[in-house]
Amino acid sequence: MSSRVFATALRRAATMARPTVMAAARPAVKQSFVKAATVSIKYKLSIGHSINSKQIVPTMQSRGMKTLDFGGSKETVYERSDVPKEKLLDTFKNDTIAVLGYGPQGRGQALNLRDNGVNVIIGQREGKTYQQAIEEGWVPGKNLFPVLDAVDKGTVVMNLLSDAFQKEIWPQMKPLLTPGKTLYFSHGFSIVYKDQTHIEPPEGVDVILVAPKGSGFTVRRLFQEGRGINSSFAVYKDASGHAKERTIALGIGIGSGYMYETTFEKEVYSDLFGERGVLMGAIQGLFQAQYEVLRANGHSPSEAFNETVEEATQSLYPLIGERGMDWMYSNCSTTAMRGALDWWKPFHDASKPVFEDLYRSVKDGSETARSLDRNSQPDYREKLEEELREIRESEIWRTGKTVRQLRPENAGKN
Ligand SMILES: NC(=O)c1ccc[n+]([C@@H]2O[C@H](COP(=O)([O-])OP(=O)(O)OC[C@H]3O[C@@H](n4cnc5c(N)ncnc54)[C@H](OP(=O)(O)O)[C@@H]3O)[C@@H](O)[C@H]2O)c1
């Protein structure tokens, strides 16, 4: 699809996007709501009748937990307005939140909790990441400790170590999880695949999950921008009788936008499936295949890259994010629309069996076995690096580097 084809769509988008741009300046509560729901959604109010979103968005500051219609199915969701700051601080007034791991998730979630005024300590082994924590204001012996010391001191233990290392350290961690504590994860992995990880939490401990739908960098960046990342949450064990409300409060404390309920099992299946599929694995496969066909037919790297990646990420995907695929289809030229309508089904039919295989492989634990095995080998980083080098040094992504440098906003940068 050429840029020319989308000129009309982009002009329309620029006009239609204005209200969204203005919304960015509004308080985060309203904005996350606008982003969480489609324009056509009807909101069921507690007083029992449905009205159109357009009528109620301006008065949404004080709404409570709500059940919304997601494409015909009802789901209950929670937002920041459900856990005002006072409620968050009150919920954890007697707690020490120990965040284990200062990797992308640990860092993002810990900094957001700290900025929200919650009492946070970090458990991180010494090295590069530990130094970064010090640079970002964590003080050894005060709120920065070796991992097991932090487990011992924490009443809420947020396990944000790598999934492979969670398994390794579990035998030493388990005795420190005394009754009354809370064990938190951002992935259902360790619990759901317990036959492989051997992670079985002790009695008397709440076991909960908040899984941000994005990298820890985005968790932090959106929070700093007054926005929020969407997260799922789940309760695996409710020993205290208050696990659910504490999970929701913690989820908002780490910077979630809106939160939807799941189970540990559904979280891990959908997460492993999604990242291997459309989020990363499938998209790289599609980019690569399209690029190769264009190159094999005599198109230049610049042309092949622009038609495959640059136009997608810089123009179309952000518009799909803002307005949806239906809007994208109905706002392109009729030539583009005809082609897209004819071809999405063959792509769907070709890829669905692959997605079905993938889901099976996630559900039967094969993906987990592979991941634990490969990522616990002593030289796992070097081996990963070798495979990553293959992608980095492929023509498509070397071309991408040059194309990115040519963006006007990058002029003069390396
Ligand atoms: N990445 C995402 O998009 C995402 C989204 C939602 C949830 N999650 C979940 O969040 C959790 C953390 O993920 P992450 O993305 O932040 O990073 P990660 O790379 O999975 O984990 C990084 C942390 O684990 C520590 N670690 C790894 N191996 C270790 C070892 N042998 N000894 C001691 N510490 C070790 C790292 O310390 P060093 O830096 O010193 O190695 C670092 O603190 C995982 O459960 C993940 O599934 C991730």
Short mmCIF file of C-alpha atoms and ligand atoms in Angstrom, two decimals:
data_model
loop_
_atom_site.label_atom_id
_atom_site.label_comp_id
_atom_site.label_asym_id
_atom_site.label_seq_id
_atom_site.Cartn_x
_atom_site.Cartn_y
_atom_site.Cartn_z
CA MET A 1 0.00 0.00 0.00
CA SER A 2 1.54 3.32 -0.96
CA SER A 3 1.61 6.41 1.19
CA ARG A 4 -0.43 8.14 -1.50
CA VAL A 5 -3.26 5.69 -0.94
CA PHE A 6 -3.39 6.75 2.67
CA ALA A 7 -3.15 10.48 2.16
CA THR A 8 -6.90 10.93 2.58
CA ALA A 9 -7.00 8.68 5.61
CA LEU A 10 -4.20 10.57 7.27
CA ARG A 11 -5.82 13.94 6.62
CA ARG A 12 -9.05 12.64 8.14
CA ALA A 13 -7.15 11.11 11.01
CA ALA A 14 -5.41 14.38 11.77
CA THR A 15 -8.78 16.11 12.07
CA MET A 16 -10.45 13.30 13.98
CA ALA A 17 -7.50 12.78 16.29
CA ARG A 18 -7.72 16.30 17.68
CA PRO A 19 -10.08 15.47 20.55
CA THR A 20 -7.69 12.65 21.62
CA VAL A 21 -4.75 15.03 21.60
CA MET A 22 -6.72 17.43 23.75
CA ALA A 23 -7.68 14.56 26.04
CA ALA A 24 -3.99 14.00 26.74
CA ALA A 25 -3.95 17.20 28.77
CA ARG A 26 -6.84 16.06 30.95
CA PRO A 27 -6.42 14.20 34.24
CA ALA A 28 -5.22 10.60 33.86
CA VAL A 29 -8.46 9.17 35.21
CA LYS A 30 -10.54 10.44 32.34
CA GLN A 31 -7.93 9.67 29.77
CA SER A 32 -7.43 6.04 30.73
CA PHE A 33 -11.18 5.61 30.56
CA VAL A 34 -11.34 7.07 27.08
CA LYS A 35 -8.55 4.75 25.95
CA ALA A 36 -10.00 1.68 27.63
CA ALA A 37 -13.33 1.68 25.91
CA THR A 38 -14.45 1.93 22.33
CA VAL A 39 -16.64 4.86 21.38
CA SER A 40 -19.60 2.58 20.77
CA ILE A 41 -19.51 0.96 24.22
CA LYS A 42 -22.50 1.46 26.46
CA TYR A 43 -21.68 1.89 30.10
CA LYS A 44 -23.89 0.31 32.67
CA LEU A 45 -24.15 2.68 35.59
CA SER A 46 -24.75 1.59 39.15
CA ILE A 47 -28.16 3.24 39.03
CA GLY A 48 -29.08 0.63 36.47
CA HIS A 49 -29.48 2.20 33.05
CA SER A 50 -27.22 2.44 30.03
CA ILE A 51 -26.22 5.68 28.41
CA ASN A 52 -23.81 6.49 25.64
CA SER A 53 -20.16 7.05 26.58
CA LYS A 54 -20.12 10.51 25.03
CA GLN A 55 -22.67 11.69 27.58
CA ILE A 56 -20.87 10.42 30.65
CA VAL A 57 -17.12 10.79 30.06
CA PRO A 58 -16.97 14.31 31.57
CA THR A 59 -18.53 13.15 34.86
CA MET A 60 -16.52 9.97 35.35
CA GLN A 61 -14.19 11.17 38.11
CA SER A 62 -16.02 9.49 40.95
CA ARG A 63 -17.45 6.35 39.35
CA GLY A 64 -16.79 3.04 41.10
CA MET A 65 -16.06 -0.46 39.88
CA LYS A 66 -17.98 -1.00 36.68
CA THR A 67 -19.25 -3.64 34.32
CA LEU A 68 -18.81 -2.74 30.68
CA ASP A 69 -19.85 -4.28 27.42
CA PHE A 70 -16.77 -5.46 25.51
CA GLY A 71 -18.00 -6.29 22.03
CA GLY A 72 -21.08 -8.04 23.42
CA SER A 73 -19.54 -9.64 26.55
CA LYS A 74 -19.82 -8.11 29.98
CA GLU A 75 -16.64 -7.61 32.01
CA THR A 76 -15.98 -5.88 35.29
CA VAL A 77 -13.03 -3.52 35.28
CA TYR A 78 -11.22 -1.34 37.83
CA GLU A 79 -9.51 2.00 37.36
CA ARG A 80 -7.47 4.55 39.28
CA SER A 81 -10.61 6.24 40.49
CA ASP A 82 -11.43 3.00 42.37
CA VAL A 83 -8.26 3.35 44.44
CA PRO A 84 -7.62 6.98 45.30
CA LYS A 85 -4.20 7.74 46.79
CA GLU A 86 -5.51 7.80 50.38
CA LYS A 87 -7.01 4.33 49.92
CA LEU A 88 -3.77 3.01 48.43
CA LEU A 89 -1.68 4.36 51.31
CA ASP A 90 -4.19 3.15 53.88
CA THR A 91 -4.25 -0.38 52.38
CA PHE A 92 -0.46 -0.73 52.71
CA LYS A 93 0.14 1.46 55.78
CA ASN A 94 1.49 -1.50 57.77
CA ASP A 95 3.38 -3.13 54.91
CA THR A 96 6.88 -3.25 53.55
CA ILE A 97 6.69 -3.94 49.83
CA ALA A 98 9.77 -5.89 48.76
CA VAL A 99 10.31 -5.75 45.00
CA LEU A 100 12.63 -8.59 43.97
CA GLY A 101 14.57 -7.79 40.82
CA TYR A 102 15.31 -4.37 39.38
CA GLY A 103 14.93 -5.54 35.77
CA PRO A 104 12.45 -3.76 33.48
CA GLN A 105 9.35 -4.78 35.50
CA GLY A 106 10.95 -4.50 38.93
CA ARG A 107 12.30 -1.05 38.19
CA GLY A 108 9.09 0.31 36.61
CA GLN A 109 6.79 -1.05 39.30
CA ALA A 110 9.08 -0.10 42.21
CA LEU A 111 9.59 3.47 41.04
CA ASN A 112 5.87 3.97 40.46
CA LEU A 113 5.03 2.60 43.92
CA ARG A 114 7.70 4.81 45.48
CA ASP A 115 6.33 7.87 43.67
CA ASN A 116 2.89 6.93 44.97
CA GLY A 117 4.22 7.13 48.54
CA VAL A 118 4.24 3.41 49.38
CA ASN A 119 7.01 1.93 51.56
CA VAL A 120 9.17 0.00 49.04
CA ILE A 121 12.45 -1.86 49.34
CA ILE A 122 14.39 -3.60 46.55
CA GLY A 123 16.01 -7.06 46.50
CA GLN A 124 18.65 -7.20 43.79
CA ARG A 125 21.96 -9.04 43.37
CA GLU A 126 25.07 -6.91 42.97
CA GLY A 127 26.19 -5.92 39.48
CA LYS A 128 25.13 -3.52 36.75
CA THR A 129 21.44 -3.52 37.66
CA TYR A 130 22.26 -2.96 41.35
CA GLN A 131 24.36 0.07 40.37
CA GLN A 132 21.46 1.43 38.35
CA ALA A 133 19.23 1.10 41.40
CA ILE A 134 21.72 3.13 43.46
CA GLU A 135 21.85 5.80 40.75
CA GLU A 136 18.06 5.99 40.91
CA GLY A 137 18.02 6.73 44.61
CA TRP A 138 17.85 3.33 46.32
CA VAL A 139 20.23 3.12 49.26
CA PRO A 140 22.09 -0.10 50.19
CA GLY A 141 21.17 -1.22 53.71
CA LYS A 142 18.20 1.18 53.83
CA ASN A 143 15.95 0.18 50.96
CA LEU A 144 18.26 -1.86 48.71
CA PHE A 145 19.20 -5.38 49.85
CA PRO A 146 20.35 -8.78 48.62
CA VAL A 147 17.34 -10.70 47.30
CA LEU A 148 16.78 -13.02 50.29
CA ASP A 149 17.21 -10.21 52.84
CA ALA A 150 14.46 -8.32 51.05
CA VAL A 151 12.19 -11.39 51.14
CA ASP A 152 12.80 -11.62 54.88
CA LYS A 153 12.01 -7.93 55.49
CA GLY A 154 9.03 -7.68 53.12
CA THR A 155 5.41 -8.31 54.05
CA VAL A 156 4.39 -8.06 50.40
CA VAL A 157 7.00 -9.87 48.29
CA MET A 158 6.80 -8.88 44.64
CA ASN A 159 8.66 -11.57 42.71
CA LEU A 160 9.92 -9.79 39.62
CA LEU A 161 13.05 -11.85 39.13
CA SER A 162 13.42 -13.59 35.77
CA ASP A 163 11.08 -16.57 35.47
CA ALA A 164 14.03 -18.98 35.27
CA PHE A 165 15.70 -17.55 38.40
CA GLN A 166 12.41 -17.65 40.35
CA LYS A 167 12.63 -21.43 40.12
CA GLU A 168 16.27 -21.51 41.16
CA ILE A 169 15.93 -19.35 44.27
CA TRP A 170 12.60 -20.80 45.45
CA PRO A 171 13.96 -23.38 47.94
CA GLN A 172 15.74 -20.57 49.85
CA MET A 173 12.88 -18.13 49.51
CA LYS A 174 10.03 -20.38 50.64
CA PRO A 175 10.93 -20.59 54.38
CA LEU A 176 11.01 -16.77 54.55
CA LEU A 177 7.41 -16.51 53.35
CA THR A 178 5.74 -16.73 56.74
CA PRO A 179 1.95 -16.73 57.27
CA GLY A 180 0.36 -13.31 56.79
CA LYS A 181 2.70 -12.30 53.98
CA THR A 182 1.66 -11.74 50.37
CA LEU A 183 3.47 -13.28 47.42
CA TYR A 184 3.00 -11.33 44.19
CA PHE A 185 3.89 -12.20 40.60
CA SER A 186 3.54 -10.43 37.27
CA HIS A 187 3.24 -13.69 35.38
CA GLY A 188 1.37 -16.92 36.12
CA PHE A 189 4.38 -18.91 34.90
CA SER A 190 5.96 -20.06 38.19
CA ILE A 191 2.65 -21.16 39.74
CA VAL A 192 0.88 -22.68 36.75
CA TYR A 193 3.85 -24.78 35.65
CA LYS A 194 4.63 -25.84 39.23
CA ASP A 195 5.32 -29.40 38.06
CA GLN A 196 8.37 -27.89 36.34
CA THR A 197 9.22 -24.96 38.65
CA HIS A 198 8.37 -26.72 41.95
CA ILE A 199 7.04 -23.42 43.28
CA GLU A 200 4.26 -24.22 45.76
CA PRO A 201 3.59 -21.35 48.16
CA PRO A 202 3.28 -22.14 51.87
CA GLU A 203 -0.02 -22.05 53.77
CA GLY A 204 -1.25 -18.74 55.17
CA VAL A 205 0.22 -16.64 52.37
CA ASP A 206 -1.86 -14.64 49.88
CA VAL A 207 -0.74 -15.41 46.34
CA ILE A 208 -1.68 -12.77 43.80
CA LEU A 209 -0.80 -11.49 40.35
CA VAL A 210 -0.84 -8.20 38.47
CA ALA A 211 0.42 -8.54 34.91
CA PRO A 212 1.01 -5.29 33.06
CA LYS A 213 0.34 -5.71 29.35
CA GLY A 214 3.64 -4.28 28.23
CA SER A 215 7.28 -3.93 29.10
CA GLY A 216 8.45 -2.43 32.39
CA PHE A 217 9.79 0.56 30.44
CA THR A 218 6.25 1.35 29.33
CA VAL A 219 4.92 0.81 32.86
CA ARG A 220 7.24 3.58 34.00
CA ARG A 221 6.94 5.90 31.01
CA LEU A 222 3.14 5.92 30.90
CA PHE A 223 2.99 6.56 34.66
CA GLN A 224 5.35 9.52 34.29
CA GLU A 225 3.16 10.86 31.51
CA GLY A 226 0.10 10.65 33.76
CA ARG A 227 -1.21 7.71 31.73
CA GLY A 228 -1.44 4.02 32.67
CA ILE A 229 -0.73 0.57 31.28
CA ASN A 230 -3.60 -1.93 31.20
CA SER A 231 -3.05 -4.94 33.47
CA SER A 232 -4.75 -8.18 34.30
CA PHE A 233 -4.98 -9.37 37.91
CA ALA A 234 -5.72 -12.65 39.65
CA VAL A 235 -5.90 -14.20 43.09
CA TYR A 236 -4.52 -17.73 43.44
CA LYS A 237 -4.75 -18.02 47.23
CA ASP A 238 -6.76 -15.76 49.52
CA ALA A 239 -5.43 -16.58 52.98
CA SER A 240 -6.15 -13.14 54.46
CA GLY A 241 -9.69 -12.79 53.14
CA HIS A 242 -8.65 -9.44 51.61
CA ALA A 243 -6.48 -10.63 48.75
CA LYS A 244 -8.65 -9.29 45.95
CA GLU A 245 -8.95 -5.72 47.22
CA ARG A 246 -5.21 -5.65 48.03
CA THR A 247 -4.39 -6.92 44.54
CA ILE A 248 -6.48 -4.21 42.91
CA ALA A 249 -4.88 -1.55 45.12
CA LEU A 250 -1.39 -2.82 44.32
CA GLY A 251 -2.19 -2.93 40.61
CA ILE A 252 -3.22 0.71 40.67
CA GLY A 253 -0.17 1.52 42.83
CA ILE A 254 2.22 0.15 40.20
CA GLY A 255 0.63 2.41 37.59
CA SER A 256 -2.12 0.41 35.88
CA GLY A 257 -4.67 2.22 33.74
CA TYR A 258 -7.57 -0.20 33.80
CA MET A 259 -7.46 -3.72 35.24
CA TYR A 260 -9.43 -6.81 34.26
CA GLU A 261 -9.70 -10.05 36.21
CA THR A 262 -8.18 -13.30 35.04
CA THR A 263 -6.75 -16.51 36.52
CA PHE A 264 -3.07 -17.43 36.81
CA GLU A 265 -3.66 -20.08 34.14
CA LYS A 266 -5.40 -17.81 31.63
CA GLU A 267 -2.80 -15.10 32.18
CA VAL A 268 0.13 -17.36 31.42
CA TYR A 269 -1.49 -19.07 28.45
CA SER A 270 -2.54 -15.80 26.81
CA ASP A 271 0.77 -14.09 27.59
CA LEU A 272 3.05 -16.83 26.23
CA PHE A 273 0.74 -17.22 23.25
CA GLY A 274 0.58 -13.49 22.49
CA GLU A 275 4.30 -12.80 22.66
CA ARG A 276 5.11 -15.80 20.46
CA GLY A 277 2.28 -14.72 18.14
CA VAL A 278 1.20 -11.31 16.91
CA LEU A 279 3.16 -9.30 19.47
CA MET A 280 6.60 -10.55 18.46
CA GLY A 281 7.08 -13.96 16.81
CA ALA A 282 4.40 -13.75 14.13
CA ILE A 283 5.04 -10.12 13.32
CA GLN A 284 8.75 -10.72 12.71
CA GLY A 285 7.82 -13.72 10.55
CA LEU A 286 5.35 -11.66 8.49
CA PHE A 287 7.69 -8.69 8.11
CA GLN A 288 10.51 -10.98 7.02
CA ALA A 289 8.40 -12.94 4.53
CA GLN A 290 6.93 -9.83 2.88
CA TYR A 291 10.33 -8.14 2.72
CA GLU A 292 11.94 -11.22 1.13
CA VAL A 293 9.25 -11.45 -1.57
CA LEU A 294 9.65 -7.76 -2.43
CA ARG A 295 13.45 -8.10 -2.60
CA ALA A 296 13.23 -11.27 -4.70
CA ASN A 297 11.11 -9.31 -7.16
CA GLY A 298 13.67 -6.58 -7.63
CA HIS A 299 12.50 -3.94 -5.15
CA SER A 300 15.19 -1.91 -3.41
CA PRO A 301 15.81 -2.38 0.35
CA SER A 302 14.45 1.11 0.94
CA GLU A 303 11.22 0.36 -0.94
CA ALA A 304 10.81 -3.09 0.60
CA PHE A 305 11.36 -1.74 4.13
CA ASN A 306 9.06 1.26 3.71
CA GLU A 307 6.24 -0.89 2.32
CA THR A 308 6.68 -3.50 5.04
CA VAL A 309 7.71 -1.88 8.30
CA GLU A 310 8.01 1.89 8.20
CA GLU A 311 4.55 2.64 6.84
CA ALA A 312 3.10 0.12 9.28
CA THR A 313 4.75 1.39 12.44
CA GLN A 314 4.85 5.09 11.65
CA SER A 315 1.51 5.55 9.98
CA LEU A 316 -0.99 2.71 10.07
CA TYR A 317 -0.48 0.93 13.41
CA PRO A 318 -0.79 4.09 15.50
CA LEU A 319 -4.04 4.85 13.66
CA ILE A 320 -5.32 1.31 14.26
CA GLY A 321 -4.48 1.85 17.95
CA GLU A 322 -6.42 5.09 18.02
CA ARG A 323 -9.38 4.17 15.86
CA GLY A 324 -9.49 0.43 15.17
CA MET A 325 -9.01 -1.69 12.07
CA ASP A 326 -12.59 -1.10 10.89
CA TRP A 327 -11.90 2.62 10.80
CA MET A 328 -8.61 2.03 8.99
CA TYR A 329 -10.33 -0.06 6.33
CA SER A 330 -13.10 2.46 5.80
CA ASN A 331 -10.72 5.40 5.61
CA CYS A 332 -8.33 4.19 2.95
CA SER A 333 -8.78 4.32 -0.82
CA THR A 334 -11.26 1.88 -2.30
CA THR A 335 -8.33 0.22 -4.13
CA ALA A 336 -6.57 -0.49 -0.83
CA MET A 337 -9.82 -1.49 0.85
CA ARG A 338 -10.72 -3.98 -1.92
CA GLY A 339 -7.28 -5.60 -1.67
CA ALA A 340 -7.25 -5.75 2.12
CA LEU A 341 -10.78 -7.19 2.21
CA ASP A 342 -9.79 -9.87 -0.31
CA TRP A 343 -6.50 -10.83 1.32
CA TRP A 344 -7.06 -10.80 5.07
CA LYS A 345 -8.90 -14.12 4.91
CA PRO A 346 -6.17 -16.10 3.09
CA PHE A 347 -3.66 -14.76 5.65
CA HIS A 348 -6.04 -15.72 8.43
CA ASP A 349 -6.56 -19.23 7.04
CA ALA A 350 -2.82 -19.78 6.52
CA SER A 351 -1.84 -18.64 9.99
CA LYS A 352 -4.67 -20.05 12.15
CA PRO A 353 -3.29 -23.61 12.20
CA VAL A 354 0.07 -22.20 13.34
CA PHE A 355 -1.67 -20.29 16.15
CA GLU A 356 -3.53 -23.48 17.12
CA ASP A 357 -0.25 -25.41 17.31
CA LEU A 358 1.26 -22.62 19.35
CA TYR A 359 -1.61 -22.61 21.86
CA ARG A 360 -1.31 -26.38 22.27
CA SER A 361 2.40 -26.06 22.86
CA VAL A 362 1.81 -23.38 25.53
CA LYS A 363 -0.96 -25.33 27.25
CA ASP A 364 0.88 -28.66 27.42
CA GLY A 365 3.92 -26.98 29.01
CA SER A 366 6.34 -27.53 26.09
CA GLU A 367 7.03 -23.80 25.76
CA THR A 368 7.76 -23.57 29.48
CA ALA A 369 10.07 -26.57 29.47
CA ARG A 370 12.04 -25.07 26.58
CA SER A 371 12.20 -21.67 28.18
CA LEU A 372 13.30 -22.95 31.60
CA ASP A 373 15.85 -25.29 30.06
CA ARG A 374 17.39 -22.76 27.68
CA ASN A 375 17.26 -19.77 30.04
CA SER A 376 18.84 -21.53 32.99
CA GLN A 377 22.00 -22.61 31.20
CA PRO A 378 25.06 -20.71 32.44
CA ASP A 379 25.78 -19.34 28.95
CA TYR A 380 22.14 -18.51 28.13
CA ARG A 381 22.82 -14.80 27.55
CA GLU A 382 25.60 -15.53 24.99
CA LYS A 383 23.39 -18.04 23.18
CA LEU A 384 20.47 -15.62 23.06
CA GLU A 385 22.84 -12.95 21.81
CA GLU A 386 23.89 -15.21 18.91
CA GLU A 387 20.29 -15.64 17.78
CA LEU A 388 19.57 -11.96 18.22
CA ARG A 389 22.61 -11.12 16.13
CA GLU A 390 21.07 -13.07 13.26
CA ILE A 391 18.03 -10.76 13.31
CA ARG A 392 20.06 -7.62 13.92
CA GLU A 393 22.38 -8.38 11.02
CA SER A 394 19.65 -9.41 8.59
CA GLU A 395 19.18 -7.04 5.67
CA ILE A 396 15.71 -5.94 6.71
CA TRP A 397 16.78 -4.65 10.14
CA ARG A 398 20.06 -3.18 8.89
CA THR A 399 17.94 -1.31 6.36
CA GLY A 400 15.60 -0.32 9.19
CA LYS A 401 18.47 1.27 11.08
CA THR A 402 19.28 3.50 8.11
CA VAL A 403 15.62 4.36 7.56
CA ARG A 404 15.23 5.35 11.23
CA GLN A 405 18.28 7.58 11.01
CA LEU A 406 16.67 9.32 8.04
CA ARG A 407 13.59 10.35 10.01
CA PRO A 408 13.72 14.16 10.22
CA GLU A 409 13.43 14.05 14.00
CA ASN A 410 16.61 11.96 14.11
CA ALA A 411 18.68 14.27 11.93
CA GLY A 412 22.08 14.78 13.50
CA LYS A 413 21.68 11.86 15.94
CA ASN A 414 23.65 8.60 15.69
N1 LIG B 1 9.04 -7.97 30.11
C1 LIG B 1 7.73 -7.88 30.05
O1 LIG B 1 7.17 -7.36 29.10
C2 LIG B 1 6.89 -8.39 31.19
C3 LIG B 1 5.56 -8.00 31.25
C4 LIG B 1 4.79 -8.44 32.29
C5 LIG B 1 5.34 -9.30 33.23
N2 LIG B 1 6.65 -9.71 33.14
C6 LIG B 1 7.20 -10.61 34.18
O2 LIG B 1 7.92 -9.82 35.13
C7 LIG B 1 8.99 -10.60 35.69
C8 LIG B 1 10.31 -9.87 35.49
O3 LIG B 1 10.54 -9.67 34.11
P1 LIG B 1 11.49 -8.50 33.55
O4 LIG B 1 11.04 -8.24 32.17
O5 LIG B 1 11.56 -7.39 34.49
O6 LIG B 1 12.97 -9.05 33.49
P2 LIG B 1 13.76 -10.41 33.51
O7 LIG B 1 14.88 -10.23 32.57
O8 LIG B 1 12.87 -11.56 33.26
O9 LIG B 1 14.31 -10.42 35.04
C9 LIG B 1 15.26 -9.50 35.44
C10 LIG B 1 15.63 -9.61 36.90
O10 LIG B 1 15.99 -10.96 37.29
C11 LIG B 1 17.33 -10.93 37.86
N3 LIG B 1 18.05 -12.18 37.62
C12 LIG B 1 18.07 -12.92 36.47
N4 LIG B 1 18.89 -14.00 36.62
C13 LIG B 1 19.39 -13.93 37.90
C14 LIG B 1 20.27 -14.72 38.66
N5 LIG B 1 20.81 -15.84 38.14
N6 LIG B 1 20.59 -14.32 39.92
C15 LIG B 1 20.03 -13.21 40.46
N7 LIG B 1 19.18 -12.40 39.78
C16 LIG B 1 18.85 -12.76 38.52
C17 LIG B 1 18.01 -9.77 37.12
O11 LIG B 1 19.19 -9.35 37.79
P3 LIG B 1 20.44 -8.89 36.88
O12 LIG B 1 19.98 -7.66 36.15
O13 LIG B 1 21.52 -8.65 37.85
O14 LIG B 1 20.69 -10.02 35.91
C18 LIG B 1 16.87 -8.74 37.17
O15 LIG B 1 16.75 -8.16 38.43
C19 LIG B 1 8.92 -11.97 35.00
O16 LIG B 1 8.10 -12.81 35.78
C20 LIG B 1 8.20 -11.65 33.69
O17 LIG B 1 7.57 -12.75 33.12
C21 LIG B 1 7.44 -9.23 32.16
#
